[in-house]
Amino acid sequence: MQPAIVIATVGTGTAGRSSNLAQGIVNALRLGMPAACVLAHSQTPDSLTIAELVAAEVEDIHTERRCVFAAPDDLAACRAALRACIRDVRRRFPDHRLVLNPTSGTKQMTAGAVLAGIDERVSTIEYIAGERADGVVKTGTERLVSVDTRTILAIETARNAAALLEAGAWHG
């Protein structure tokens, strides 16, 4: 299997009494053990600080901090930013499998990342799951849940084919 590059979103952090956002991302990276990680964060000081904390904790994993979200509360802007990030990572790491982890962003960053992942045909989207308290995953209970996007893409392809057939576009 190809080595993985993870693109992980980094928001400003919703934390409960038993959670630490930066440590949760670190724990998830340790579970997946990618060859490299791109931390996609926003311009906000909290997001940048969390990205720096994560990078410092995973020095054994090649980690890049990228400020890709100029507007972390704008869904369309987040989608466009992540599409550009995905294309750039693919260009620079052509022999690696790309995994997208949109767990730790604002809601708009997360939704934009998922849409971008599907747009760009990323085969795996993973989420951080685990025991919850105060609405967030408790630090130390993290586990990764993967979604194989090929199923989503197959349904979309079948829907497009059916529309072409219905319209009489047999060659399509």
mmCIF file of C-alpha atoms in Angstrom:
data_model
loop_
_atom_site.group_PDB
_atom_site.id
_atom_site.type_symbol
_atom_site.label_atom_id
_atom_site.label_comp_id
_atom_site.label_asym_id
_atom_site.label_seq_id
_atom_site.Cartn_x
_atom_site.Cartn_y
_atom_site.Cartn_z
ATOM 1 C CA MET A 1 0.000 0.000 0.000
ATOM 2 C CA GLN A 2 1.206 3.505 -0.806
ATOM 3 C CA PRO A 3 2.361 5.706 2.076
ATOM 4 C CA ALA A 4 -0.282 8.219 3.120
ATOM 5 C CA ILE A 5 -0.311 11.984 3.238
ATOM 6 C CA VAL A 6 -2.983 13.355 5.574
ATOM 7 C CA ILE A 7 -4.531 16.775 5.075
ATOM 8 C CA ALA A 8 -6.081 17.708 8.427
ATOM 9 C CA THR A 9 -8.157 20.795 9.105
ATOM 10 C CA VAL A 10 -7.302 22.810 12.209
ATOM 11 C CA GLY A 11 -9.988 25.095 13.605
ATOM 12 C CA THR A 12 -9.993 27.294 16.652
ATOM 13 C CA GLY A 13 -11.056 24.567 19.011
ATOM 14 C CA THR A 14 -14.159 23.592 20.867
ATOM 15 C CA ALA A 15 -13.023 22.007 24.064
ATOM 16 C CA GLY A 16 -14.752 20.442 27.000
ATOM 17 C CA ARG A 17 -13.302 19.738 30.398
ATOM 18 C CA SER A 18 -11.913 16.418 29.203
ATOM 19 C CA SER A 19 -10.670 17.357 25.752
ATOM 20 C CA ASN A 20 -7.609 19.031 24.270
ATOM 21 C CA LEU A 21 -7.968 19.805 20.576
ATOM 22 C CA ALA A 22 -4.266 19.849 19.732
ATOM 23 C CA GLN A 23 -3.639 16.590 21.590
ATOM 24 C CA GLY A 24 -6.632 14.981 19.892
ATOM 25 C CA ILE A 25 -5.188 15.773 16.459
ATOM 26 C CA VAL A 26 -1.779 14.480 17.592
ATOM 27 C CA ASN A 27 -3.365 11.257 18.853
ATOM 28 C CA ALA A 28 -5.214 10.788 15.559
ATOM 29 C CA LEU A 29 -2.019 11.316 13.554
ATOM 30 C CA ARG A 30 -0.223 8.783 15.738
ATOM 31 C CA LEU A 31 -3.018 6.275 15.053
ATOM 32 C CA GLY A 32 -2.777 6.712 11.281
ATOM 33 C CA MET A 33 1.026 7.145 11.112
ATOM 34 C CA PRO A 34 1.108 8.959 7.759
ATOM 35 C CA ALA A 35 4.336 9.652 5.908
ATOM 36 C CA ALA A 36 3.464 13.336 6.088
ATOM 37 C CA CYS A 37 0.742 15.681 7.232
ATOM 38 C CA VAL A 38 -0.492 19.022 5.981
ATOM 39 C CA LEU A 39 -2.248 20.999 8.696
ATOM 40 C CA ALA A 40 -4.761 23.250 6.953
ATOM 41 C CA HIS A 41 -5.526 26.093 9.326
ATOM 42 C CA SER A 42 -7.013 29.564 9.204
ATOM 43 C CA GLN A 43 -5.494 32.973 9.822
ATOM 44 C CA THR A 44 -6.963 33.186 13.302
ATOM 45 C CA PRO A 45 -4.405 33.185 16.118
ATOM 46 C CA ASP A 46 -6.092 30.222 17.856
ATOM 47 C CA SER A 47 -6.001 28.087 14.705
ATOM 48 C CA LEU A 48 -2.362 28.943 14.053
ATOM 49 C CA THR A 49 -1.415 28.200 17.677
ATOM 50 C CA ILE A 50 -3.119 24.806 17.575
ATOM 51 C CA ALA A 51 -1.362 23.966 14.281
ATOM 52 C CA GLU A 52 1.984 24.927 15.819
ATOM 53 C CA LEU A 53 1.313 22.790 18.921
ATOM 54 C CA VAL A 54 0.415 19.780 16.761
ATOM 55 C CA ALA A 55 3.483 20.198 14.535
ATOM 56 C CA ALA A 56 5.755 20.395 17.578
ATOM 57 C CA GLU A 57 4.327 17.152 18.975
ATOM 58 C CA VAL A 58 4.681 15.111 15.776
ATOM 59 C CA GLU A 59 8.225 16.023 14.789
ATOM 60 C CA ASP A 60 8.785 12.464 13.535
ATOM 61 C CA ILE A 61 6.059 12.969 10.899
ATOM 62 C CA HIS A 62 6.890 15.429 8.119
ATOM 63 C CA THR A 63 4.377 18.170 8.911
ATOM 64 C CA GLU A 64 3.574 21.355 7.046
ATOM 65 C CA ARG A 65 1.444 24.169 8.393
ATOM 66 C CA ARG A 66 -0.543 25.884 5.681
ATOM 67 C CA CYS A 67 -2.841 28.834 6.152
ATOM 68 C CA VAL A 68 -5.399 27.863 3.549
ATOM 69 C CA PHE A 69 -8.574 29.220 5.119
ATOM 70 C CA ALA A 70 -8.708 32.998 4.680
ATOM 71 C CA ALA A 71 -12.441 32.902 5.466
ATOM 72 C CA PRO A 72 -13.050 29.962 7.856
ATOM 73 C CA ASP A 73 -16.760 30.744 8.152
ATOM 74 C CA ASP A 74 -17.434 30.883 4.389
ATOM 75 C CA LEU A 75 -18.367 27.459 3.020
ATOM 76 C CA ALA A 76 -17.632 28.258 -0.633
ATOM 77 C CA ALA A 77 -14.274 29.811 0.212
ATOM 78 C CA CYS A 78 -13.349 26.802 2.377
ATOM 79 C CA ARG A 79 -14.265 24.397 -0.418
ATOM 80 C CA ALA A 80 -12.177 26.326 -2.947
ATOM 81 C CA ALA A 81 -9.225 26.590 -0.559
ATOM 82 C CA LEU A 82 -9.207 22.853 0.170
ATOM 83 C CA ARG A 83 -9.527 21.978 -3.518
ATOM 84 C CA ALA A 84 -6.399 24.034 -4.192
ATOM 85 C CA CYS A 85 -4.616 22.433 -1.245
ATOM 86 C CA ILE A 86 -5.509 18.907 -2.409
ATOM 87 C CA ARG A 87 -4.265 19.620 -5.949
ATOM 88 C CA ASP A 88 -1.015 21.068 -4.581
ATOM 89 C CA VAL A 89 -0.386 18.087 -2.284
ATOM 90 C CA ARG A 90 -1.088 15.651 -5.119
ATOM 91 C CA ARG A 91 1.341 17.516 -7.378
ATOM 92 C CA ARG A 92 4.103 17.478 -4.761
ATOM 93 C CA PHE A 93 3.513 13.896 -3.518
ATOM 94 C CA PRO A 94 2.360 11.961 -6.605
ATOM 95 C CA ASP A 95 3.381 8.567 -5.234
ATOM 96 C CA HIS A 96 1.402 8.881 -2.007
ATOM 97 C CA ARG A 97 -2.166 8.029 -1.078
ATOM 98 C CA LEU A 98 -4.120 11.095 0.016
ATOM 99 C CA VAL A 99 -6.289 10.982 3.152
ATOM 100 C CA LEU A 100 -8.459 13.914 4.159
ATOM 101 C CA ASN A 101 -9.322 14.455 7.827
ATOM 102 C CA PRO A 102 -11.778 17.373 8.135
ATOM 103 C CA THR A 103 -12.642 16.745 11.789
ATOM 104 C CA SER A 104 -11.070 19.735 13.473
ATOM 105 C CA GLY A 105 -12.249 22.731 11.533
ATOM 106 C CA THR A 106 -15.122 25.143 11.845
ATOM 107 C CA LYS A 107 -18.345 23.640 10.560
ATOM 108 C CA GLN A 108 -17.791 25.476 7.278
ATOM 109 C CA MET A 109 -14.188 24.223 7.042
ATOM 110 C CA THR A 110 -15.367 20.656 7.646
ATOM 111 C CA ALA A 111 -18.231 20.807 5.141
ATOM 112 C CA GLY A 112 -16.026 22.565 2.583
ATOM 113 C CA ALA A 113 -13.299 19.963 3.064
ATOM 114 C CA VAL A 114 -15.694 17.057 2.531
ATOM 115 C CA LEU A 115 -17.107 18.665 -0.615
ATOM 116 C CA ALA A 116 -13.585 19.413 -1.869
ATOM 117 C CA GLY A 117 -12.522 15.835 -1.141
ATOM 118 C CA ILE A 118 -15.395 14.509 -3.230
ATOM 119 C CA ASP A 119 -14.788 17.112 -5.975
ATOM 120 C CA GLU A 120 -11.127 16.128 -6.155
ATOM 121 C CA ARG A 121 -11.820 12.378 -5.922
ATOM 122 C CA VAL A 122 -9.945 11.791 -2.658
ATOM 123 C CA SER A 123 -10.490 8.090 -1.993
ATOM 124 C CA THR A 124 -10.414 8.243 1.812
ATOM 125 C CA ILE A 125 -11.933 10.708 4.223
ATOM 126 C CA GLU A 126 -11.348 9.939 7.877
ATOM 127 C CA TYR A 127 -12.823 11.354 11.045
ATOM 128 C CA ILE A 128 -11.722 11.381 14.643
ATOM 129 C CA ALA A 129 -14.277 9.559 16.761
ATOM 130 C CA GLY A 130 -14.217 8.322 20.326
ATOM 131 C CA GLU A 131 -15.898 8.585 23.680
ATOM 132 C CA ARG A 132 -17.674 11.924 24.023
ATOM 133 C CA ALA A 133 -18.104 14.371 26.867
ATOM 134 C CA ASP A 134 -19.400 17.931 26.657
ATOM 135 C CA GLY A 135 -20.135 17.367 22.946
ATOM 136 C CA VAL A 136 -16.537 16.619 21.946
ATOM 137 C CA VAL A 137 -14.282 13.560 21.809
ATOM 138 C CA LYS A 138 -12.476 12.962 25.087
ATOM 139 C CA THR A 139 -8.720 13.195 24.735
ATOM 140 C CA GLY A 140 -7.151 9.750 24.891
ATOM 141 C CA THR A 141 -10.161 7.917 23.446
ATOM 142 C CA GLU A 142 -9.586 8.871 19.809
ATOM 143 C CA ARG A 143 -10.087 6.361 17.036
ATOM 144 C CA LEU A 144 -10.181 6.879 13.289
ATOM 145 C CA VAL A 145 -13.251 6.150 11.215
ATOM 146 C CA SER A 146 -12.650 5.998 7.458
ATOM 147 C CA VAL A 147 -15.101 6.585 4.655
ATOM 148 C CA ASP A 148 -14.264 5.105 1.274
ATOM 149 C CA THR A 149 -15.530 7.833 -1.041
ATOM 150 C CA ARG A 150 -15.577 5.482 -4.036
ATOM 151 C CA THR A 151 -19.117 4.474 -3.005
ATOM 152 C CA ILE A 152 -20.233 8.113 -3.016
ATOM 153 C CA LEU A 153 -18.560 8.643 -6.370
ATOM 154 C CA ALA A 154 -20.124 5.476 -7.825
ATOM 155 C CA ILE A 155 -23.605 6.659 -6.847
ATOM 156 C CA GLU A 156 -22.919 10.056 -8.432
ATOM 157 C CA THR A 157 -21.658 8.377 -11.621
ATOM 158 C CA ALA A 158 -24.721 6.118 -11.801
ATOM 159 C CA ARG A 159 -27.028 9.124 -11.303
ATOM 160 C CA ASN A 160 -25.260 11.008 -14.106
ATOM 161 C CA ALA A 161 -25.458 7.980 -16.420
ATOM 162 C CA ALA A 162 -29.170 7.573 -15.708
ATOM 163 C CA ALA A 163 -29.776 11.267 -16.503
ATOM 164 C CA LEU A 164 -27.911 10.912 -19.807
ATOM 165 C CA LEU A 165 -29.895 7.799 -20.731
ATOM 166 C CA GLU A 166 -33.173 9.455 -19.795
ATOM 167 C CA ALA A 167 -32.270 12.421 -22.004
ATOM 168 C CA GLY A 168 -31.480 10.079 -24.910
ATOM 169 C CA ALA A 169 -27.766 10.916 -24.865
ATOM 170 C CA TRP A 170 -26.711 7.315 -25.536
ATOM 171 C CA HIS A 171 -23.150 8.202 -26.458
ATOM 172 C CA GLY A 172 -22.654 9.991 -23.122
#
